[in-house]
PDB file of C-alpha atoms in Angstrom:
ATOM      1  CA  MET A   1      -2.337  -4.075 -11.524  1.00 98.00           C
ATOM      2  CA  LEU A   2       0.740  -1.865 -11.576  1.00 97.00           C
ATOM      3  CA  THR A   3       4.068  -3.430 -12.468  1.00 96.00           C
ATOM      4  CA  TYR A   4       7.691  -2.334 -12.591  1.00 94.00           C
ATOM      5  CA  ARG A   5      10.471  -4.590 -13.917  1.00 92.00           C
ATOM      6  CA  ARG A   6       8.999  -7.828 -12.642  1.00 89.00           C
ATOM      7  CA  PRO A   7       8.457  -9.887 -15.806  1.00 84.00           C
ATOM      8  CA  GLU A   8       9.214 -13.203 -14.093  1.00 82.00           C
ATOM      9  CA  GLY A   9       6.135 -12.981 -11.872  1.00 85.00           C
ATOM     10  CA  LEU A  10       3.656 -11.488 -14.309  1.00 91.00           C
ATOM     11  CA  ALA A  11       2.555 -14.730 -15.932  1.00 91.00           C
ATOM     12  CA  GLU A  12       1.469 -16.213 -12.611  1.00 94.00           C
ATOM     13  CA  ALA A  13      -0.152 -12.982 -11.431  1.00 95.00           C
ATOM     14  CA  ILE A  14      -2.093 -12.492 -14.660  1.00 97.00           C
ATOM     15  CA  GLY A  15      -3.181 -16.124 -14.643  1.00 96.00           C
ATOM     16  CA  MET A  16      -4.651 -15.811 -11.156  1.00 97.00           C
ATOM     17  CA  LEU A  17      -6.419 -12.565 -12.031  1.00 97.00           C
ATOM     18  CA  ARG A  18      -7.864 -14.040 -15.225  1.00 97.00           C
ATOM     19  CA  ALA A  19      -9.428 -16.696 -12.987  1.00 97.00           C
ATOM     20  CA  GLN A  20     -11.011 -13.867 -10.952  1.00 98.00           C
ATOM     21  CA  LEU A  21     -12.403 -12.373 -14.170  1.00 97.00           C
ATOM     22  CA  ASP A  22     -14.214 -15.650 -14.793  1.00 97.00           C
ATOM     23  CA  LEU A  23     -16.173 -14.981 -11.585  1.00 97.00           C
ATOM     24  CA  VAL A  24     -17.175 -11.446 -12.657  1.00 97.00           C
ATOM     25  CA  PRO A  25     -18.025 -11.498 -16.388  1.00 93.00           C
ATOM     26  CA  GLU A  26     -18.057  -7.712 -16.822  1.00 95.00           C
ATOM     27  CA  ALA A  27     -14.609  -7.265 -15.236  1.00 97.00           C
ATOM     28  CA  ARG A  28     -11.406  -6.496 -17.142  1.00 98.00           C
ATOM     29  CA  LEU A  29      -7.736  -6.528 -16.161  1.00 98.00           C
ATOM     30  CA  LEU A  30      -5.591  -3.452 -16.846  1.00 98.00           C
ATOM     31  CA  VAL A  31      -1.821  -3.835 -16.418  1.00 98.00           C
ATOM     32  CA  VAL A  32       0.030  -0.515 -16.079  1.00 98.00           C
ATOM     33  CA  ASP A  33       3.761  -0.777 -16.801  1.00 97.00           C
ATOM     34  CA  ASN A  34       5.675   1.990 -14.988  1.00 96.00           C
ATOM     35  CA  ASP A  35       9.098   1.275 -16.475  1.00 96.00           C
ATOM     36  CA  GLU A  36      10.726   3.957 -18.631  1.00 95.00           C
ATOM     37  CA  GLN A  37      10.594   1.487 -21.519  1.00 95.00           C
ATOM     38  CA  PRO A  38       7.621  -0.835 -22.175  1.00 96.00           C
ATOM     39  CA  SER A  39       9.562  -3.765 -20.759  1.00 95.00           C
ATOM     40  CA  ALA A  40       6.528  -5.732 -19.596  1.00 96.00           C
ATOM     41  CA  ALA A  41       4.648  -5.640 -22.895  1.00 96.00           C
ATOM     42  CA  SER A  42       5.756  -9.018 -24.196  1.00 95.00           C
ATOM     43  CA  ALA A  43       5.328 -10.729 -20.805  1.00 95.00           C
ATOM     44  CA  VAL A  44       1.778  -9.417 -20.491  1.00 96.00           C
ATOM     45  CA  ALA A  45       0.916 -10.448 -24.055  1.00 96.00           C
ATOM     46  CA  GLY A  46       2.262 -13.945 -23.434  1.00 95.00           C
ATOM     47  CA  ALA A  47       0.408 -14.342 -20.154  1.00 95.00           C
ATOM     48  CA  ALA A  48      -2.827 -12.976 -21.615  1.00 96.00           C
ATOM     49  CA  ASP A  49      -2.662 -15.565 -24.417  1.00 95.00           C
ATOM     50  CA  GLY A  50      -5.104 -13.652 -26.582  1.00 96.00           C
ATOM     51  CA  ASP A  51      -7.566 -12.929 -23.769  1.00 97.00           C
ATOM     52  CA  VAL A  52      -9.238  -9.652 -24.802  1.00 97.00           C
ATOM     53  CA  ARG A  53     -10.176  -8.993 -21.166  1.00 98.00           C
ATOM     54  CA  VAL A  54      -6.499  -8.233 -20.430  1.00 98.00           C
ATOM     55  CA  ARG A  55      -5.166  -4.852 -21.553  1.00 98.00           C
ATOM     56  CA  TYR A  56      -1.667  -3.392 -21.281  1.00 98.00           C
ATOM     57  CA  VAL A  57      -0.711   0.292 -21.070  1.00 98.00           C
ATOM     58  CA  HIS A  58       2.695   1.898 -20.646  1.00 98.00           C
ATOM     59  CA  GLU A  59       3.074   4.829 -18.218  1.00 98.00           C
ATOM     60  CA  PRO A  60       6.710   6.032 -18.418  1.00 96.00           C
ATOM     61  CA  THR A  61       6.390   8.870 -15.896  1.00 95.00           C
ATOM     62  CA  PRO A  62       8.448   7.662 -12.918  1.00 93.00           C
ATOM     63  CA  GLY A  63       6.631   7.060  -9.663  1.00 93.00           C
ATOM     64  CA  ILE A  64       3.811   4.954  -8.339  1.00 93.00           C
ATOM     65  CA  ALA A  65       1.435   7.925  -8.126  1.00 95.00           C
ATOM     66  CA  ALA A  66       1.664   8.484 -11.892  1.00 96.00           C
ATOM     67  CA  ALA A  67       0.934   4.798 -12.530  1.00 96.00           C
ATOM     68  CA  ARG A  68      -2.061   4.867 -10.181  1.00 97.00           C
ATOM     69  CA  ASN A  69      -3.421   7.971 -11.889  1.00 98.00           C
ATOM     70  CA  ARG A  70      -3.014   6.365 -15.299  1.00 98.00           C
ATOM     71  CA  ALA A  71      -5.094   3.432 -14.067  1.00 98.00           C
ATOM     72  CA  LEU A  72      -7.884   5.752 -12.903  1.00 98.00           C
ATOM     73  CA  ASP A  73      -7.847   7.738 -16.142  1.00 98.00           C
ATOM     74  CA  GLU A  74      -7.921   4.611 -18.284  1.00 98.00           C
ATOM     75  CA  ALA A  75     -10.833   3.200 -16.288  1.00 96.00           C
ATOM     76  CA  GLY A  76     -13.003   6.260 -16.732  1.00 95.00           C
ATOM     77  CA  PRO A  77     -15.473   8.193 -14.554  1.00 97.00           C
ATOM     78  CA  ASP A  78     -18.120   5.479 -14.249  1.00 97.00           C
ATOM     79  CA  ALA A  79     -15.891   2.502 -13.453  1.00 97.00           C
ATOM     80  CA  VAL A  80     -15.210   0.560 -10.315  1.00 98.00           C
ATOM     81  CA  VAL A  81     -11.424   0.229 -10.033  1.00 98.00           C
ATOM     82  CA  VAL A  82      -9.772  -2.476  -7.950  1.00 98.00           C
ATOM     83  CA  PHE A  83      -6.028  -2.294  -7.249  1.00 98.00           C
ATOM     84  CA  ILE A  84      -3.819  -5.290  -6.468  1.00 97.00           C
ATOM     85  CA  ASP A  85      -0.012  -5.546  -6.458  1.00 95.00           C
ATOM     86  CA  ASP A  86       1.842  -7.674  -8.988  1.00 93.00           C
ATOM     87  CA  ASP A  87       3.457  -9.762  -6.220  1.00 91.00           C
ATOM     88  CA  GLU A  88       0.189 -10.638  -4.480  1.00 94.00           C
ATOM     89  CA  GLN A  89      -2.191 -13.570  -4.833  1.00 95.00           C
ATOM     90  CA  PRO A  90      -5.942 -13.040  -4.512  1.00 97.00           C
ATOM     91  CA  SER A  91      -8.002 -15.325  -2.309  1.00 97.00           C
ATOM     92  CA  GLU A  92     -10.423 -17.676  -4.033  1.00 95.00           C
ATOM     93  CA  LYS A  93     -13.418 -15.315  -4.339  1.00 97.00           C
ATOM     94  CA  TRP A  94     -11.574 -12.067  -3.728  1.00 98.00           C
ATOM     95  CA  LEU A  95     -13.007  -9.933  -6.549  1.00 98.00           C
ATOM     96  CA  PRO A  96     -16.712 -10.845  -6.231  1.00 98.00           C
ATOM     97  CA  THR A  97     -16.439 -10.490  -2.448  1.00 98.00           C
ATOM     98  CA  LEU A  98     -15.065  -6.938  -2.706  1.00 98.00           C
ATOM     99  CA  LEU A  99     -17.759  -6.031  -5.216  1.00 98.00           C
ATOM    100  CA  ALA A 100     -20.524  -7.496  -3.079  1.00 98.00           C
ATOM    101  CA  CYS A 101     -19.329  -5.478  -0.088  1.00 98.00           C
ATOM    102  CA  TRP A 102     -19.277  -2.306  -2.201  1.00 98.00           C
ATOM    103  CA  GLU A 103     -22.756  -2.941  -3.552  1.00 98.00           C
ATOM    104  CA  GLU A 104     -24.140  -3.658  -0.081  1.00 97.00           C
ATOM    105  CA  ARG A 105     -22.497  -0.726   1.682  1.00 96.00           C
ATOM    106  CA  GLY A 106     -22.567   1.899  -1.082  1.00 96.00           C
ATOM    107  CA  ALA A 107     -19.079   3.017  -0.061  1.00 98.00           C
ATOM    108  CA  ALA A 108     -16.686   5.179  -2.053  1.00 98.00           C
ATOM    109  CA  ALA A 109     -13.956   2.623  -1.382  1.00 98.00           C
ATOM    110  CA  VAL A 110     -13.573  -0.885  -0.002  1.00 98.00           C
ATOM    111  CA  VAL A 111     -10.280  -2.143   1.449  1.00 98.00           C
ATOM    112  CA  GLY A 112      -9.347  -5.728   2.255  1.00 98.00           C
ATOM    113  CA  PRO A 113      -6.602  -7.346   4.333  1.00 98.00           C
ATOM    114  CA  VAL A 114      -3.117  -8.240   3.133  1.00 97.00           C
ATOM    115  CA  ILE A 115      -1.599 -11.400   4.628  1.00 97.00           C
ATOM    116  CA  SER A 116       2.166 -11.861   4.373  1.00 96.00           C
ATOM    117  CA  HIS A 117       3.833 -15.176   3.562  1.00 95.00           C
ATOM    118  CA  PHE A 118       7.557 -15.917   3.528  1.00 94.00           C
ATOM    119  CA  GLU A 119       9.890 -18.101   1.500  1.00 87.00           C
ATOM    120  CA  GLY A 120      11.427 -19.634   4.607  1.00 87.00           C
ATOM    121  CA  ALA A 121      11.373 -19.295   8.372  1.00 92.00           C
ATOM    122  CA  LEU A 122      11.076 -15.671   9.431  1.00 95.00           C
ATOM    123  CA  ASP A 123      13.821 -14.162  11.602  1.00 97.00           C
ATOM    124  CA  PRO A 124      12.484 -14.470  15.201  1.00 97.00           C
ATOM    125  CA  TRP A 125      13.489 -10.850  15.877  1.00 98.00           C
ATOM    126  CA  ILE A 126      11.359  -9.629  12.943  1.00 98.00           C
ATOM    127  CA  GLU A 127       8.474 -11.821  14.058  1.00 97.00           C
ATOM    128  CA  ALA A 128       8.763 -10.535  17.637  1.00 97.00           C
ATOM    129  CA  GLY A 129       8.701  -6.953  16.386  1.00 97.00           C
ATOM    130  CA  GLY A 130       5.506  -7.435  14.409  1.00 96.00           C
ATOM    131  CA  PHE A 131       7.068  -5.770  11.383  1.00 96.00           C
ATOM    132  CA  PHE A 132       4.781  -7.606   8.955  1.00 96.00           C
ATOM    133  CA  ARG A 133       1.625  -7.592  11.061  1.00 93.00           C
ATOM    134  CA  ARG A 134      -1.224  -5.473   9.760  1.00 93.00           C
ATOM    135  CA  LEU A 135      -4.364  -4.319  11.507  1.00 92.00           C
ATOM    136  CA  ARG A 136      -7.621  -6.074  10.636  1.00 96.00           C
ATOM    137  CA  HIS A 137     -11.172  -4.999  11.349  1.00 98.00           C
ATOM    138  CA  PRO A 138     -14.658  -6.490  11.273  1.00 98.00           C
ATOM    139  CA  THR A 139     -16.327  -6.182   7.881  1.00 98.00           C
ATOM    140  CA  GLY A 140     -18.206  -2.903   7.590  1.00 97.00           C
ATOM    141  CA  THR A 141     -15.789  -0.941   9.775  1.00 98.00           C
ATOM    142  CA  VAL A 142     -15.285   2.566   8.383  1.00 98.00           C
ATOM    143  CA  VAL A 143     -11.603   3.517   8.108  1.00 98.00           C
ATOM    144  CA  THR A 144     -10.018   6.797   7.032  1.00 97.00           C
ATOM    145  CA  THR A 145      -6.883   5.582   5.291  1.00 97.00           C
ATOM    146  CA  ALA A 146      -5.900   2.648   3.086  1.00 97.00           C
ATOM    147  CA  ALA A 147      -3.123   1.366   0.856  1.00 96.00           C
ATOM    148  CA  THR A 148      -3.719   0.390  -2.767  1.00 96.00           C
ATOM    149  CA  ASN A 149      -2.516  -3.200  -2.452  1.00 96.00           C
ATOM    150  CA  ASN A 150      -6.119  -4.367  -1.972  1.00 98.00           C
ATOM    151  CA  LEU A 151      -8.424  -1.452  -2.666  1.00 98.00           C
ATOM    152  CA  LEU A 152     -11.669  -0.894  -4.561  1.00 98.00           C
ATOM    153  CA  LEU A 153     -12.601   2.629  -5.700  1.00 98.00           C
ATOM    154  CA  ASP A 154     -15.992   3.776  -6.978  1.00 98.00           C
ATOM    155  CA  MET A 155     -15.035   6.378  -9.577  1.00 98.00           C
ATOM    156  CA  THR A 156     -18.479   7.982  -9.502  1.00 98.00           C
ATOM    157  CA  GLN A 157     -17.668   9.012  -5.922  1.00 98.00           C
ATOM    158  CA  VAL A 158     -13.924   9.557  -6.389  1.00 98.00           C
ATOM    159  CA  GLY A 159     -14.573  12.072  -9.181  1.00 97.00           C
ATOM    160  CA  GLU A 160     -11.540  14.169 -10.117  1.00 97.00           C
ATOM    161  CA  LEU A 161      -9.458  13.201  -7.077  1.00 98.00           C
ATOM    162  CA  ARG A 162      -6.061  11.828  -8.075  1.00 98.00           C
ATOM    163  CA  PHE A 163      -2.876  10.599  -6.402  1.00 98.00           C
ATOM    164  CA  ASP A 164      -0.418  13.360  -5.501  1.00 96.00           C
ATOM    165  CA  LEU A 165       2.651  13.230  -7.736  1.00 95.00           C
ATOM    166  CA  GLY A 166       4.698  14.895  -4.999  1.00 92.00           C
ATOM    167  CA  PHE A 167       4.581  11.573  -3.144  1.00 92.00           C
ATOM    168  CA  GLY A 168       5.184   9.468  -6.244  1.00 88.00           C
ATOM    169  CA  LEU A 169       8.768   8.457  -5.497  1.00 87.00           C
ATOM    170  CA  SER A 170       8.688   8.590  -1.713  1.00 87.00           C
ATOM    171  CA  GLY A 171       5.491   6.657  -1.064  1.00 87.00           C
ATOM    172  CA  GLY A 172       2.474   7.945   0.792  1.00 92.00           C
ATOM    173  CA  SER A 173       0.335   9.049  -2.160  1.00 95.00           C
ATOM    174  CA  ASP A 174      -2.229   6.368  -1.301  1.00 96.00           C
ATOM    175  CA  THR A 175      -2.463   7.718   2.255  1.00 96.00           C
ATOM    176  CA  VAL A 176      -2.951  11.277   1.006  1.00 97.00           C
ATOM    177  CA  PHE A 177      -5.542  10.070  -1.499  1.00 98.00           C
ATOM    178  CA  THR A 178      -7.643   8.021   0.904  1.00 98.00           C
ATOM    179  CA  ARG A 179      -7.492  10.562   3.723  1.00 98.00           C
ATOM    180  CA  THR A 180      -8.591  13.271   1.285  1.00 98.00           C
ATOM    181  CA  LEU A 181     -11.409  11.055   0.028  1.00 98.00           C
ATOM    182  CA  SER A 182     -12.519  10.329   3.588  1.00 98.00           C
ATOM    183  CA  ALA A 183     -12.344  13.988   4.633  1.00 97.00           C
ATOM    184  CA  ALA A 184     -14.558  14.880   1.657  1.00 97.00           C
ATOM    185  CA  GLY A 185     -17.231  12.472   2.902  1.00 97.00           C
ATOM    186  CA  GLY A 186     -16.293   9.370   0.935  1.00 98.00           C
ATOM    187  CA  ARG A 187     -16.732   6.326   3.164  1.00 98.00           C
ATOM    188  CA  ILE A 188     -13.947   3.712   3.094  1.00 98.00           C
ATOM    189  CA  VAL A 189     -15.245   0.357   4.338  1.00 98.00           C
ATOM    190  CA  TRP A 190     -13.251  -2.667   5.486  1.00 98.00           C
ATOM    191  CA  CYS A 191     -14.041  -6.094   3.975  1.00 98.00           C
ATOM    192  CA  ASP A 192     -12.302  -8.780   6.013  1.00 98.00           C
ATOM    193  CA  GLU A 193     -13.507 -11.657   3.812  1.00 98.00           C
ATOM    194  CA  ALA A 194     -11.524 -10.462   0.766  1.00 98.00           C
ATOM    195  CA  PRO A 195      -7.843 -10.984   1.602  1.00 98.00           C
ATOM    196  CA  VAL A 196      -4.896 -11.032  -0.739  1.00 98.00           C
ATOM    197  CA  HIS A 197      -1.662 -12.871   0.040  1.00 97.00           C
ATOM    198  CA  ASP A 198       1.620 -10.979  -0.076  1.00 94.00           C
ATOM    199  CA  LEU A 199       4.574 -13.163  -1.049  1.00 89.00           C
ATOM    200  CA  VAL A 200       7.534 -11.513   0.726  1.00 93.00           C
ATOM    201  CA  PRO A 201      10.860 -12.260  -1.028  1.00 91.00           C
ATOM    202  CA  ALA A 202      13.899 -13.164   1.023  1.00 92.00           C
ATOM    203  CA  ASP A 203      15.599  -9.791   0.420  1.00 91.00           C
ATOM    204  CA  ARG A 204      12.686  -8.026   2.139  1.00 93.00           C
ATOM    205  CA  ALA A 205      12.501 -10.365   5.125  1.00 96.00           C
ATOM    206  CA  THR A 206      15.724  -8.952   6.582  1.00 97.00           C
ATOM    207  CA  ARG A 207      16.419  -6.747   9.564  1.00 97.00           C
ATOM    208  CA  GLU A 208      17.940  -4.081   7.341  1.00 97.00           C
ATOM    209  CA  TRP A 209      14.858  -3.901   5.127  1.00 96.00           C
ATOM    210  CA  VAL A 210      12.286  -3.829   7.944  1.00 97.00           C
ATOM    211  CA  ARG A 211      14.249  -1.145   9.796  1.00 97.00           C
ATOM    212  CA  ALA A 212      14.333   1.044   6.695  1.00 95.00           C
ATOM    213  CA  ARG A 213      10.648   0.387   6.106  1.00 94.00           C
ATOM    214  CA  ALA A 214       9.732   1.368   9.661  1.00 96.00           C
ATOM    215  CA  SER A 215      11.563   4.652   9.269  1.00 96.00           C
ATOM    216  CA  ARG A 216       9.902   5.311   5.902  1.00 94.00           C
ATOM    217  CA  ILE A 217       6.426   4.655   7.320  1.00 94.00           C
ATOM    218  CA  GLY A 218       7.004   7.183  10.092  1.00 96.00           C
ATOM    219  CA  ASN A 219       8.453   9.655   7.616  1.00 95.00           C
ATOM    220  CA  SER A 220       5.463   9.321   5.309  1.00 94.00           C
ATOM    221  CA  ASP A 221       3.022   9.696   8.213  1.00 95.00           C
ATOM    222  CA  SER A 222       4.443  13.078   9.216  1.00 96.00           C
ATOM    223  CA  ARG A 223       4.747  14.343   5.646  1.00 96.00           C
ATOM    224  CA  VAL A 224       1.131  13.453   4.966  1.00 96.00           C
ATOM    225  CA  GLN A 225      -0.017  15.116   8.199  1.00 96.00           C
ATOM    226  CA  VAL A 226       1.758  18.356   7.279  1.00 97.00           C
ATOM    227  CA  HIS A 227       0.693  18.195   3.627  1.00 96.00           C
ATOM    228  CA  LEU A 228      -2.991  17.828   4.455  1.00 96.00           C
ATOM    229  CA  ALA A 229      -3.033  20.649   7.002  1.00 97.00           C
ATOM    230  CA  PRO A 230      -4.427  23.998   5.790  1.00 95.00           C
ATOM    231  CA  ALA A 231      -1.609  26.309   4.712  1.00 92.00           C
ATOM    232  CA  GLY A 232      -2.012  28.591   7.707  1.00 94.00           C
ATOM    233  CA  ARG A 233      -1.861  25.691  10.147  1.00 95.00           C
ATOM    234  CA  ARG A 234       1.125  23.852   8.735  1.00 96.00           C
ATOM    235  CA  PRO A 235       3.563  25.222  11.336  1.00 96.00           C
ATOM    236  CA  ILE A 236       1.280  23.774  14.023  1.00 97.00           C
ATOM    237  CA  ALA A 237       1.071  20.506  12.100  1.00 97.00           C
ATOM    238  CA  ARG A 238       4.878  20.357  11.988  1.00 97.00           C
ATOM    239  CA  LEU A 239       5.099  20.889  15.729  1.00 98.00           C
ATOM    240  CA  ARG A 240       2.488  18.209  16.389  1.00 97.00           C
ATOM    241  CA  ALA A 241       4.285  15.755  14.122  1.00 97.00           C
ATOM    242  CA  THR A 242       7.543  16.618  15.878  1.00 98.00           C
ATOM    243  CA  ALA A 243       5.966  15.980  19.271  1.00 98.00           C
ATOM    244  CA  ARG A 244       4.540  12.637  18.131  1.00 98.00           C
ATOM    245  CA  GLY A 245       7.931  11.663  16.753  1.00 98.00           C
ATOM    246  CA  LEU A 246       9.739  12.606  19.967  1.00 98.00           C
ATOM    247  CA  VAL A 247       7.317  10.550  22.054  1.00 98.00           C
ATOM    248  CA  ARG A 248       8.059   7.515  19.892  1.00 98.00           C
ATOM    249  CA  VAL A 249      11.814   8.084  19.931  1.00 98.00           C
ATOM    250  CA  LEU A 250      11.867   8.313  23.713  1.00 98.00           C
ATOM    251  CA  GLY A 251       9.469   5.434  24.259  1.00 98.00           C
ATOM    252  CA  GLY A 252      11.180   3.250  21.684  1.00 98.00           C
ATOM    253  CA  SER A 253      14.625   3.974  23.107  1.00 98.00           C
ATOM    254  CA  ALA A 254      13.452   3.046  26.588  1.00 98.00           C
ATOM    255  CA  ARG A 255      11.983  -0.221  25.311  1.00 98.00           C
ATOM    256  CA  VAL A 256      15.162  -1.074  23.383  1.00 98.00           C
ATOM    257  CA  ALA A 257      17.171  -0.511  26.564  1.00 98.00           C
ATOM    258  CA  LEU A 258      14.751  -2.694  28.519  1.00 98.00           C
ATOM    259  CA  GLY A 259      15.075  -5.404  25.911  1.00 98.00           C
ATOM    260  CA  ARG A 260      18.850  -5.348  26.179  1.00 97.00           C
ATOM    261  CA  LEU A 261      18.813  -5.404  29.962  1.00 98.00           C
ATOM    262  CA  THR A 262      16.325  -8.252  30.230  1.00 98.00           C
ATOM    263  CA  GLY A 263      17.313 -10.133  27.086  1.00 97.00           C
ATOM    264  CA  SER A 264      13.762  -9.761  25.792  1.00 98.00           C
ATOM    265  CA  GLN A 265      13.641 -10.021  22.023  1.00 97.00           C
ATOM    266  CA  PRO A 266      10.050  -8.675  21.766  1.00 97.00           C
ATOM    267  CA  HIS A 267      10.908  -5.567  23.784  1.00 98.00           C
ATOM    268  CA  HIS A 268      14.072  -4.963  21.756  1.00 98.00           C
ATOM    269  CA  ALA A 269      12.414  -5.511  18.368  1.00 98.00           C
ATOM    270  CA  ARG A 270       9.226  -3.564  19.097  1.00 98.00           C
ATOM    271  CA  GLY A 271      11.206  -0.786  20.688  1.00 98.00           C
ATOM    272  CA  THR A 272      13.405  -0.605  17.597  1.00 98.00           C
ATOM    273  CA  ARG A 273      10.320  -0.363  15.390  1.00 98.00           C
ATOM    274  CA  THR A 274       8.858   2.438  17.522  1.00 98.00           C
ATOM    275  CA  LEU A 275      12.188   4.284  17.706  1.00 98.00           C
ATOM    276  CA  LEU A 276      12.737   4.171  13.934  1.00 98.00           C
ATOM    277  CA  ARG A 277       9.201   5.270  13.167  1.00 97.00           C
ATOM    278  CA  GLY A 278       9.712   8.178  15.521  1.00 98.00           C
ATOM    279  CA  LEU A 279      12.966   9.189  13.832  1.00 97.00           C
ATOM    280  CA  GLY A 280      11.234   8.999  10.458  1.00 96.00           C
ATOM    281  CA  MET A 281       8.413  11.189  11.797  1.00 97.00           C
ATOM    282  CA  LEU A 282      10.887  13.805  12.985  1.00 97.00           C
ATOM    283  CA  ARG A 283      12.513  13.992   9.561  1.00 96.00           C
ATOM    284  CA  GLY A 284       9.175  14.048   7.782  1.00 95.00           C
ATOM    285  CA  ALA A 285       7.848  16.837   9.980  1.00 96.00           C
ATOM    286  CA  TRP A 286      10.488  19.160   8.563  1.00 94.00           C
ATOM    287  CA  GLY A 287      10.407  18.082   4.930  1.00 89.00           C
ATOM    288  CA  SER A 288      13.138  15.435   4.760  1.00 88.00           C
ATOM    289  CA  HIS A 289      12.166  12.204   3.035  1.00 83.00           C
ATOM    290  CA  VAL A 290      13.509   9.023   1.491  1.00 72.00           C
ATOM    291  CA  SER A 291      12.599   8.255  -2.120  1.00 77.00           C
ATOM    292  CA  GLU A 292      11.694   4.584  -1.776  1.00 73.00           C
ATOM    293  CA  TYR A 293      10.668   4.358  -5.436  1.00 72.00           C
ATOM    294  CA  ALA A 294      13.589   6.369  -6.824  1.00 73.00           C
ATOM    295  CA  ARG A 295      14.993   5.190 -10.140  1.00 72.00           C
TER     296      ARG A 295
END
């Protein structure tokens, strides 16, 4: 579990994960603190309450990619590593369910769903736009990309692959990592019975935040596409990303206009999401990016 300046939630998060450890006796919890100073050390020690299965390490290099890599290095080449965010709650049998799926399928990685919950009623415009909806698949579905907010990695198959530090402050290193793993033949399997619950704070359930997030997702998508292209084909990759972005800008703009004309909130919200993702893709295609994790 990676953490950054969130001491108030660590006690609850560590408590829930210690309960998961009770279900898998050989499991251990590693907390990686990505603050410049070891600010989470005392909170982790207090929440662990002497439990030797909980270990704390400090990774001061800024950026989520550095923290992810520290987790992999600490785990070692023969481990099974499972990532979860420090603001998420695992479902009742989350950890043993992920492990059972991995053992059954022999996959390099197993990814589970993330279900968002909100402090209060969600803005109807955000709900209509599907800004917090995530795709789900039947268990066993092979996917080619995954985030690390609910991800198991078999280090014997991951090998020396690590998260790209060039995406450490902008986001997208998990996409680069999992697409690279998949392209190298590592199967990533979906496990729908192992959800985690994402507790969305009020300051993220706003129109401003979801608009910025939509743009960042599109930006990251194009940057990853260009980054993963062979060097000689990157100009073509840029043009393809540009074309995809333009299609979304035009389609999203048309849907926003339709929403305004008809008073349809779903058309307006979904069109806005598509438009902003397209604008982010255009910027990303030519190297511009937003540092979402900047300090």
